[in-house]
Amino acid sequence: MLISNRELFKIIFKNIGKKGFFKILIQSTKVKQINQFYAEHEQDNSETFIQAILNKANIRFTFNTQDLNRIPTQGPFIVIANHPFGGIDGLILYKIFSIQRTDVKIMASHSLRMIKPLKDLILPMDTLNDNDPKEYRIKGSKTAFQHLNEGGCIILFPAGEVASFQHHHKMVTDHQWQYNAIKFIKKANVPVIPVFISEIAEPWYVKWLPKFIRLHRTHALPQELFFRNNIQIQCRIGKIIKPELIQSFESISQLGRFLRVKTYALGSALNVNQFFPSLKSSSNPQEIVPPIDNNVLINEINNLSKDYFLFKISQFKVFCAPAIAIPNVIYEIGRQREITFRQVKEGTNKSIDLDEFDLYYYHLFIWDDDKKSIVGAYRIGKGNDIFSKYGIKGFYIQTLFYIEEAFFPILKQSLELGRSFITIDYQQKPLPLFLLWKGILYFLLKNKEYRYLIGPVSISNSYSKASKALITAFIQKYYFENDYKNYVHPRTGFEPHLPEIDTDILLSTTNDDLGDLDKLIEEIEVNNVKIPVLLKKYLKLNARILGFNIDPLFNDALDGLILLDLYNVPQDVILSLSKEFNDDEILKRFEITSN
C-alpha cells in the first residue's frame, strides 16, 4: 500500500480548517485508486512501471528522432528541462534518453525512492532545493557526482517544482531556477543538453487541483495519473552545451539565466525569469571555437523565409532574422565577433562571443553570395517586444547603464543596436559598412512603431586615456543628449585623471567639427588612429550621446550610449533610401516631397 490510513488521517487532520471539506473529499476519493494502481505494479521493474503510468493516463509524447543523434552514446552529461507537468516530465525524458543510454538517472526527491520500481532510477536530490537541509544537499551531491564520474547521465529540473501560472508573465512557466541546481551543473563540469517540454491547453482544474490536494512527495507521481490523461506532449532536444562554455560563466545566476533561455529557446517563445548579474571575462583568452561546416550555413541561409530578406547589392545579400531561425548563422556570427574584436583589443576573451541576449534579439547580417561567407552583422532588439516580455532587464544596455523609469517610453519606441562588426577580410572595403547602415535604417523605416536607434558604440581600450578624454569631452560639449541625460547613468563611469591634459584648451580649436577632432586624435595616437568609424557615422546622422561607461567584460572598452531620432536623420539620407528601395511610403512618413 502506497498511502496508509494513518497517513491519510494525518493529512486530513492537518488540513481541517484550511482547505475545508472539498479538499478532504478529493483526497479521500483518489487514495483508493492510487493504492490500487500501486498494488498492481509494485513488483514491476522501472521500465514496465513507467510505461504502465503512461498507459494508464494515455499520455503520448513526440520528438524528432533525428535529435537522438545529439545524445552521446557514452560519457557523462546532464539533461536540463522546463517542468510543466510534474513527475510525468521525468518519465518522458527517461523514456527518450534511455533509447540511447542504459545509465539514465533522474534527480528527484529522496522520498520518491520509496516507490519500489523507481528506487534504482532516482538520485536523491533534495540538494537542489535552496530551502532543504544542508545534510541532504551534501549526501545527494555525492551520489550524483559519483554517477557522473562513472560516466552516467542525469535528468535534472532546475526549477525544483512544477511550473505554475506566473502573474508577471501572464502564463504558465517555471519558477525561478534554483541557485543550488545551477551551482551543481557548473561544478559537475560535464556537457549539458537542454530539452523543452511543450505546454498544452488543459482544463482549469488540472492546473489548480494539485495545489489543493498535494500529498506527500512520495504520492505525488501516482496522484498525477488521475488529473492528467489523454494528452500528447511534444519534446525538443537541444544541442550539447559544452563544459567550456558553462565554465566561462563566473556568475552562477547569469549561468542560470543563460541555461534557462537556451532551454526555452527550443520552444515557441522565450519565457525567462530575470537573473542579471554581470559576466566576467577571462583574463587569459580562450581558444576560439572551430568554424561550422560551410555547407550547413549555405543550406540554412538558402532556406530562410523571404520575410527575413532585406535587399541585395552586387553579390551581397542583407538579412534580418530572429535567432531561432538562424542557429548556425548565430554560431558563426559569435565566432567572427570574437575574432574581429580581439584584433582591436575589444574581445570577451571567451571561445565565442555569444550571450543570452543573442537568443531573443534579431540579427542583421551580410552574406557574400559569391564567397559564401559572413561579411558583418549587427544585433537588433525590438524595444517594445523586449519590454513586454522581460521588462527593463531584458535590454543589453541595462548591463552598462542604470536607466530610470522616465526613459522607458523612449525604450519602447527604440531598436537597440549592438555587437556590430565587419570581418577582417572586408574591413578595407567601404561597401560592407554602408550595407549594414542601409539595412539598419531600412529595417527601422519599415517598422513604423519604432522611432529611435539606441545602443553602445565602443571606443577601444587601445586608445590612450588622453584620446578617450578628448573624445568624451568633445561629445559632451557638442553632441550630448541634454533632454534625457539625467535618466541614464553609467554603472562604471569614465573618470580619467589627466592633470597634464587640458581638454578644454585642445577642444577650443575644433568647434563642433569632427574632422578637427579626427586630426587631434590622429596626432595623439601612435598608429595614426582616428575617431572610431561607427561613432563618427552615428554623429553624422545627427545621433546624440546619453552617457559613457567602462565595460569590464569587453576588455574595458569605453561605451558611448547613442540615441538616434529617426526624425533627425538628414532628409537627403531618407530621400536616397526611398529612391533605392522604390518606396514612396518612406517619404510619406516624413512628409518629404520627391523631386
XYZ file of C-alpha atoms in Angstrom:
595
model
C 0.000 0.000 0.000
C 1.437 3.367 -1.030
C -0.781 5.549 1.207
C -1.811 4.088 4.585
C -4.894 5.057 6.567
C -2.656 6.633 9.195
C -1.025 8.847 6.582
C -4.414 9.797 5.186
C -5.775 10.724 8.623
C -2.677 12.837 9.256
C -3.289 14.688 6.011
C -6.987 15.216 6.797
C -6.313 16.333 10.375
C -3.558 18.688 9.255
C -5.798 20.374 6.713
C -9.043 20.717 8.685
C -9.947 24.379 8.733
C -7.563 25.187 5.889
C -8.998 23.922 2.640
C -12.198 22.507 4.079
C -14.345 19.596 3.138
C -13.667 19.941 -0.624
C -10.005 19.119 -0.184
C -10.650 16.194 2.155
C -13.221 14.738 -0.209
C -10.908 14.894 -3.225
C -8.048 13.315 -1.290
C -10.218 10.510 0.034
C -11.708 9.570 -3.318
C -8.307 9.353 -5.035
C -6.341 7.448 -2.421
C -8.082 4.168 -3.185
C -7.263 4.448 -6.886
C -3.646 5.335 -6.165
C -3.192 2.360 -3.846
C -4.891 0.022 -6.299
C -2.593 1.114 -9.118
C 0.481 0.721 -6.947
C -0.565 -2.739 -5.737
C -0.879 -3.899 -9.329
C 2.571 -2.628 -10.332
C 4.672 -2.676 -7.161
C 6.770 -5.587 -8.417
C 7.379 -4.106 -11.886
C 10.837 -3.084 -12.991
C 11.345 0.616 -13.687
C 10.769 0.344 -17.454
C 7.489 -1.534 -17.036
C 6.299 0.723 -14.223
C 6.932 3.892 -16.223
C 5.163 2.506 -19.246
C 2.237 1.478 -17.034
C 1.910 5.041 -15.764
C 1.965 6.482 -19.267
C -0.515 3.873 -20.487
C -2.842 4.399 -17.538
C -3.038 8.119 -18.221
C -2.921 7.652 -22.010
C -0.024 10.079 -22.194
C 1.717 10.220 -25.550
C 4.848 12.132 -26.406
C 6.563 13.024 -29.657
C 10.030 14.225 -30.589
C 12.216 14.425 -33.663
C 14.035 11.109 -33.881
C 16.944 12.857 -35.592
C 17.522 14.668 -32.304
C 18.622 11.351 -30.837
C 21.907 11.924 -32.661
C 22.549 14.752 -30.206
C 22.638 12.303 -27.312
C 26.168 10.983 -26.654
C 26.351 7.204 -26.587
C 28.992 7.318 -23.880
C 30.346 9.684 -21.276
C 28.604 11.804 -18.643
C 26.153 14.614 -19.303
C 23.273 16.423 -17.626
C 19.846 16.907 -19.186
C 18.051 20.090 -18.140
C 14.424 20.865 -18.914
C 11.478 23.009 -18.002
C 8.950 21.378 -15.681
C 5.362 21.910 -16.925
C 3.648 18.688 -15.818
C 5.393 17.283 -12.762
C 6.679 13.723 -12.390
C 5.453 12.891 -15.873
C 8.191 15.140 -17.271
C 10.928 12.991 -15.782
C 9.361 9.754 -17.001
C 9.050 11.048 -20.559
C 12.651 12.225 -20.653
C 13.782 8.926 -19.181
C 11.975 7.076 -21.969
C 13.605 9.259 -24.632
C 17.163 9.236 -23.341
C 17.135 5.559 -22.426
C 16.816 4.832 -26.152
C 20.480 5.775 -26.425
C 21.688 5.100 -22.892
C 21.224 2.466 -20.203
C 22.607 4.595 -17.363
C 19.988 7.356 -17.128
C 19.051 8.616 -13.663
C 16.522 11.233 -12.594
C 17.281 13.801 -9.921
C 14.245 13.960 -7.666
C 13.140 13.996 -4.055
C 14.694 11.226 -1.948
C 11.151 10.267 -0.873
C 10.398 9.036 -4.397
C 12.817 6.182 -3.769
C 10.078 4.752 -1.549
C 8.268 3.869 -4.768
C 9.881 0.482 -5.207
C 10.035 0.271 -9.040
C 11.718 3.696 -9.177
C 14.211 3.164 -6.370
C 17.207 2.444 -8.606
C 16.221 5.174 -11.053
C 16.027 8.115 -8.643
C 19.022 10.054 -7.410
C 18.042 11.666 -4.094
C 18.439 15.297 -4.926
C 16.670 17.409 -2.340
C 20.090 19.041 -2.665
C 18.741 21.217 -5.445
C 16.075 22.897 -3.378
C 17.577 26.018 -1.863
C 15.375 25.553 1.224
C 16.293 21.930 2.004
C 18.613 20.954 4.883
C 22.346 21.115 4.257
C 22.880 17.448 5.176
C 20.540 16.353 2.357
C 22.363 18.575 -0.100
C 25.779 17.149 0.771
C 24.680 13.499 0.658
C 22.720 13.886 -2.555
C 25.514 15.748 -4.299
C 27.992 12.975 -3.566
C 25.650 10.382 -5.063
C 25.039 12.436 -8.191
C 28.689 13.323 -8.739
C 29.635 9.674 -8.327
C 27.172 8.700 -11.059
C 28.611 11.331 -13.396
C 32.172 10.325 -12.562
C 31.277 6.785 -13.562
C 30.186 8.078 -16.967
C 26.458 8.164 -16.310
C 23.868 10.741 -17.321
C 21.361 12.639 -15.216
C 17.999 14.295 -15.835
C 17.567 17.487 -13.835
C 14.744 20.014 -13.491
C 16.425 23.187 -12.204
C 13.120 24.790 -11.191
C 12.769 22.172 -8.462
C 8.974 22.334 -8.628
C 6.215 22.139 -11.195
C 5.509 25.168 -13.358
C 2.508 27.300 -12.483
C 0.777 30.467 -13.575
C 3.148 33.412 -13.139
C 1.254 36.670 -12.861
C 4.159 38.816 -14.063
C 4.398 36.689 -17.236
C 0.638 36.085 -17.509
C 1.287 32.474 -18.442
C 2.254 29.100 -17.022
C 6.015 28.880 -16.745
C 8.768 27.612 -14.474
C 9.514 29.216 -11.161
C 12.932 30.750 -10.740
C 15.560 28.093 -11.293
C 17.267 27.019 -8.101
C 20.660 28.525 -7.377
C 21.953 25.223 -5.994
C 20.873 23.369 -9.130
C 22.860 25.721 -11.346
C 25.803 25.549 -8.967
C 25.694 21.753 -9.212
C 25.726 21.941 -13.023
C 28.771 24.164 -13.081
C 30.638 22.068 -10.525
C 29.878 18.890 -12.482
C 31.788 20.287 -15.487
C 30.130 17.937 -17.985
C 28.164 18.590 -21.197
C 24.598 19.818 -20.771
C 21.684 19.007 -23.079
C 18.670 21.329 -22.854
C 15.202 19.956 -23.559
C 11.974 21.899 -23.956
C 8.729 20.188 -22.949
C 5.701 21.793 -24.530
C 2.782 23.179 -22.608
C -0.715 22.126 -23.632
C -4.171 23.527 -23.090
C -5.746 21.764 -20.099
C -8.938 22.207 -18.075
C -8.547 24.707 -15.244
C -8.860 22.071 -12.532
C -5.829 20.165 -13.838
C -3.621 23.160 -13.106
C -5.235 24.107 -9.818
C -6.370 20.900 -8.075
C -2.862 19.550 -7.469
C -2.165 22.710 -5.478
C -5.124 21.969 -3.204
C -4.613 18.249 -2.789
C -0.848 17.850 -2.850
C 0.077 14.813 -0.788
C 3.470 13.758 0.412
C 6.005 13.846 -2.441
C 6.049 10.049 -2.481
C 2.445 10.032 -3.616
C 2.564 12.969 -5.993
C 3.565 10.960 -9.054
C 0.744 8.350 -8.930
C -1.660 11.135 -7.991
C -0.978 12.871 -11.314
C -2.484 9.931 -13.197
C -5.961 10.914 -12.120
C -5.750 14.554 -13.094
C -3.840 14.399 -16.373
C -4.846 11.919 -19.017
C -5.260 11.537 -22.733
C -2.705 14.205 -23.601
C 0.067 14.449 -26.164
C 3.297 16.200 -25.269
C 5.983 17.438 -27.637
C 9.650 17.498 -26.665
C 12.545 19.170 -28.381
C 16.137 18.185 -27.670
C 18.709 20.927 -27.997
C 22.335 20.782 -28.952
C 25.009 19.998 -26.414
C 26.284 22.934 -24.388
C 29.968 22.277 -23.903
C 31.593 22.435 -20.464
C 33.973 25.135 -21.673
C 31.075 27.483 -22.336
C 29.483 26.720 -18.980
C 32.742 27.361 -17.144
C 33.118 30.723 -18.860
C 30.282 31.995 -16.658
C 31.721 33.126 -13.359
C 28.314 34.184 -12.054
C 26.009 31.306 -11.089
C 22.947 33.486 -11.554
C 23.993 34.561 -15.027
C 24.716 30.961 -15.972
C 21.274 30.028 -14.700
C 19.594 32.566 -16.866
C 21.670 31.526 -19.864
C 20.745 27.875 -19.448
C 17.115 28.758 -18.929
C 16.992 30.838 -22.092
C 18.731 28.063 -24.023
C 16.018 25.712 -22.833
C 13.049 27.932 -23.533
C 14.508 28.981 -26.879
C 13.751 25.478 -28.069
C 10.060 26.269 -27.659
C 7.861 28.766 -29.431
C 8.589 31.609 -27.029
C 11.262 32.780 -24.633
C 9.683 32.982 -21.198
C 12.529 33.673 -18.924
C 12.793 34.821 -15.325
C 15.376 37.527 -14.852
C 18.800 36.922 -13.410
C 21.052 39.796 -14.382
C 24.386 39.867 -12.529
C 27.374 40.613 -14.693
C 29.530 38.145 -16.527
C 33.253 38.455 -16.091
C 35.585 37.778 -18.964
C 38.594 35.550 -18.546
C 41.948 37.291 -18.181
C 43.525 34.671 -20.447
C 41.990 34.461 -23.942
C 40.434 31.100 -24.704
C 40.997 29.318 -27.981
C 38.323 30.371 -30.465
C 35.814 27.690 -31.426
C 36.280 25.981 -34.813
C 34.191 27.138 -37.793
C 30.962 25.394 -38.611
C 30.642 23.354 -41.818
C 30.057 25.967 -44.528
C 27.514 23.759 -46.271
C 25.381 23.951 -43.137
C 25.457 27.757 -43.317
C 24.632 27.788 -47.010
C 21.679 25.471 -46.514
C 20.336 27.493 -43.586
C 20.527 30.781 -45.474
C 19.032 29.327 -48.647
C 16.059 28.066 -46.646
C 15.408 31.311 -44.792
C 11.944 32.791 -45.099
C 11.744 35.612 -47.628
C 10.349 37.775 -44.818
C 13.888 37.987 -43.419
C 15.491 39.134 -46.677
C 16.003 42.906 -46.942
C 17.888 43.555 -50.185
C 20.815 42.568 -52.398
C 23.564 44.749 -53.851
C 26.167 43.127 -56.069
C 26.979 39.736 -54.538
C 25.958 40.857 -51.057
C 22.644 39.797 -49.541
C 21.370 41.514 -46.400
C 19.051 39.690 -43.974
C 17.496 40.455 -40.612
C 16.208 37.397 -38.753
C 15.433 36.237 -35.204
C 17.965 33.954 -33.568
C 15.631 30.967 -33.554
C 15.558 30.997 -37.379
C 19.357 31.036 -37.809
C 21.043 28.915 -35.091
C 24.070 28.062 -37.245
C 24.474 31.599 -38.554
C 24.393 32.788 -34.927
C 27.246 30.422 -34.089
C 29.354 31.804 -36.943
C 28.461 35.387 -36.016
C 29.630 34.739 -32.452
C 32.859 33.211 -33.718
C 33.572 36.059 -36.116
C 32.717 38.661 -33.492
C 35.359 37.323 -31.149
C 37.971 37.120 -33.910
C 37.201 40.649 -35.081
C 37.006 42.273 -31.661
C 40.245 40.695 -30.482
C 42.010 42.424 -33.360
C 41.221 45.769 -31.715
C 41.547 44.520 -28.119
C 37.802 44.548 -27.503
C 37.090 40.823 -27.346
C 35.438 38.975 -24.490
C 38.439 36.597 -24.354
C 35.967 33.727 -24.479
C 35.971 30.993 -27.111
C 32.899 32.558 -28.742
C 31.195 35.920 -28.309
C 27.594 34.913 -27.649
C 25.376 35.688 -24.696
C 21.773 35.163 -23.617
C 20.642 38.356 -25.344
C 21.570 36.837 -28.700
C 18.837 34.279 -28.204
C 15.931 36.708 -28.377
C 17.377 39.605 -30.382
C 17.238 39.899 -34.166
C 20.427 39.733 -36.218
C 21.082 41.832 -39.302
C 23.876 40.281 -41.340
C 25.542 40.475 -44.745
C 26.114 37.302 -46.747
C 28.643 37.223 -49.603
C 26.833 35.008 -52.086
C 29.981 34.513 -54.170
C 32.403 33.570 -51.415
C 29.673 32.016 -49.243
C 30.747 33.799 -46.095
C 29.507 36.140 -43.377
C 30.705 39.691 -44.044
C 29.427 41.523 -40.981
C 26.496 41.811 -38.617
C 24.520 43.875 -36.135
C 22.398 42.719 -33.224
C 18.974 44.383 -33.070
C 16.471 44.267 -30.229
C 12.880 45.401 -30.709
C 12.309 47.590 -27.673
C 8.579 47.171 -27.254
C 8.785 43.383 -27.635
C 11.646 43.105 -25.153
C 9.946 45.361 -22.644
C 6.671 43.451 -22.772
C 8.415 40.088 -22.204
C 11.274 40.884 -19.856
C 10.961 44.467 -18.675
C 13.933 46.790 -18.438
C 16.310 43.960 -17.576
C 15.747 42.329 -20.931
C 17.808 45.078 -22.580
C 21.520 44.589 -23.053
C 22.197 48.287 -22.396
C 20.937 47.939 -18.822
C 24.045 45.856 -18.083
C 26.052 49.002 -18.867
C 23.775 51.787 -17.616
C 21.196 52.368 -14.888
C 18.054 53.537 -16.648
C 15.314 55.463 -14.874
C 11.619 54.816 -15.403
C 11.093 58.182 -17.063
C 13.125 56.889 -20.017
C 11.056 53.725 -20.529
C 8.702 55.275 -23.131
C 11.708 56.043 -25.336
C 12.999 52.478 -24.981
C 9.657 51.093 -26.091
C 9.980 53.091 -29.309
C 13.607 52.088 -29.882
C 15.559 49.448 -31.729
C 18.571 48.524 -29.617
C 21.764 48.049 -31.621
C 24.990 46.385 -30.596
C 27.800 43.925 -31.277
C 28.431 45.331 -34.761
C 31.414 44.092 -36.733
C 32.877 43.699 -40.208
C 35.086 40.635 -40.664
C 38.780 41.211 -41.187
C 38.763 40.310 -44.895
C 36.202 43.033 -45.661
C 37.323 45.838 -43.358
C 39.268 47.693 -46.021
C 36.215 47.884 -48.282
C 33.667 50.698 -47.772
C 30.646 48.805 -49.111
C 30.024 46.376 -46.183
C 29.654 49.130 -43.577
C 27.439 51.063 -45.975
C 25.246 47.976 -46.425
C 24.901 47.455 -42.681
C 23.795 51.022 -42.199
C 21.415 50.857 -45.093
C 19.953 47.671 -43.643
C 19.524 49.206 -40.188
C 17.820 52.343 -41.456
C 15.606 50.387 -43.818
C 14.607 47.986 -41.033
C 13.809 50.975 -38.816
C 11.814 52.693 -41.542
C 9.768 49.577 -42.292
C 8.926 49.018 -38.612
C 6.766 52.084 -38.154
C 6.216 51.575 -34.429
C 9.890 52.411 -33.828
C 11.364 55.890 -33.984
C 14.754 55.635 -32.299
C 18.001 53.718 -32.518
C 19.784 53.193 -29.221
C 22.875 51.237 -28.272
C 26.517 51.345 -27.228
C 29.270 52.367 -29.594
C 32.699 51.260 -28.420
C 35.926 53.168 -28.126
C 38.631 50.537 -27.776
C 40.830 50.434 -24.717
C 43.735 50.562 -27.166
C 43.098 54.309 -27.397
C 45.152 56.341 -24.948
C 43.459 57.925 -21.961
C 44.124 61.295 -23.472
C 42.327 60.438 -26.689
C 39.394 58.983 -24.788
C 39.228 62.059 -22.605
C 39.226 64.264 -25.683
C 36.520 62.294 -27.444
C 34.242 62.268 -24.397
C 34.801 65.942 -23.677
C 34.129 66.842 -27.309
C 30.884 64.875 -27.332
C 29.735 66.274 -24.003
C 30.296 69.735 -25.396
C 28.705 69.337 -28.832
C 26.789 66.049 -29.165
C 25.282 65.275 -25.777
C 21.572 64.465 -25.406
C 20.619 67.031 -22.802
C 16.890 66.227 -22.731
C 17.352 62.663 -21.443
C 20.861 62.572 -19.969
C 19.563 62.667 -16.386
C 17.625 59.424 -16.928
C 20.671 57.318 -17.821
C 23.642 56.693 -15.511
C 26.784 54.594 -16.130
C 27.416 51.550 -13.986
C 31.168 52.153 -14.262
C 31.812 55.762 -15.102
C 34.770 57.061 -17.081
C 36.788 59.436 -14.932
C 40.261 59.932 -16.418
C 42.773 61.519 -14.102
C 44.907 63.518 -16.503
C 46.207 66.615 -14.740
C 48.597 67.326 -17.607
C 45.934 67.275 -20.322
C 43.713 70.297 -20.582
C 40.956 69.123 -22.888
C 39.246 72.488 -22.913
C 42.279 74.092 -24.462
C 42.618 71.414 -27.108
C 38.933 71.467 -27.982
C 38.861 75.193 -28.295
C 40.478 74.715 -31.706
C 37.886 72.282 -33.002
C 34.480 73.913 -32.619
C 31.956 71.148 -33.482
C 33.914 69.874 -36.481
C 34.511 66.111 -36.334
C 37.294 66.484 -38.882
C 39.224 68.684 -36.494
C 38.793 66.192 -33.689
C 39.962 63.451 -36.046
C 43.180 65.357 -36.570
C 43.728 65.783 -32.844
C 43.265 62.095 -32.161
C 45.484 61.175 -35.090
C 48.215 63.301 -33.630
C 47.977 61.712 -30.221
C 47.798 58.057 -31.265
C 50.988 56.359 -32.401
C 49.284 54.403 -35.200
C 47.528 57.409 -36.737
C 44.197 56.148 -35.442
C 41.195 58.457 -35.812
C 37.766 58.569 -34.213
C 36.067 55.147 -34.339
C 34.272 54.849 -37.666
C 30.916 53.824 -36.191
C 30.910 56.681 -33.700
C 31.610 59.129 -36.486
C 28.846 57.612 -38.620
C 26.292 57.923 -35.823
C 27.171 61.541 -35.153
C 26.994 62.467 -38.837
C 23.437 61.117 -38.858
C 22.675 63.544 -36.001
C 22.761 60.974 -33.209
C 23.346 62.135 -29.649
C 25.156 60.517 -26.725
C 23.419 59.819 -23.409
C 26.463 58.820 -21.375
C 29.702 56.851 -21.192
C 30.517 53.622 -19.383
C 33.573 51.412 -18.982
C 32.731 47.816 -19.911
C 34.954 45.479 -17.851
C 33.537 42.473 -19.728
C 34.732 43.858 -23.047
C 38.364 44.488 -22.180
C 37.479 47.808 -20.533
C 36.216 49.351 -23.750
C 34.625 52.768 -23.336
C 30.994 52.653 -24.473
C 29.083 55.719 -25.546
C 25.314 55.213 -25.426
C 23.917 56.707 -28.631
C 20.351 57.787 -29.272
C 19.335 58.494 -32.868
C 15.929 60.010 -33.526
C 14.817 58.961 -37.000
C 13.208 62.355 -37.479
C 16.618 63.979 -37.034
C 18.294 61.912 -39.764
C 19.234 64.224 -42.665
C 16.473 64.343 -45.270
C 18.861 63.568 -48.100
C 19.587 60.187 -46.447
C 15.872 59.399 -46.189
C 15.274 60.518 -49.769
C 18.153 58.363 -51.016
C 16.788 55.276 -49.257
C 13.327 55.914 -50.678
C 14.682 56.057 -54.217
C 16.901 52.996 -53.840
C 14.083 50.869 -52.469
C 11.444 52.465 -54.689
C 9.266 53.010 -51.627
C 7.231 56.238 -51.514
C 5.772 55.217 -48.147
C 9.084 56.237 -46.592
C 8.671 59.774 -47.911
C 5.065 59.986 -46.736
C 6.111 59.083 -43.216
C 8.418 62.099 -43.125
C 6.294 64.346 -45.309
C 9.153 64.710 -47.768
C 8.369 65.682 -51.345
C 10.262 63.819 -54.069
C 11.624 65.976 -56.909
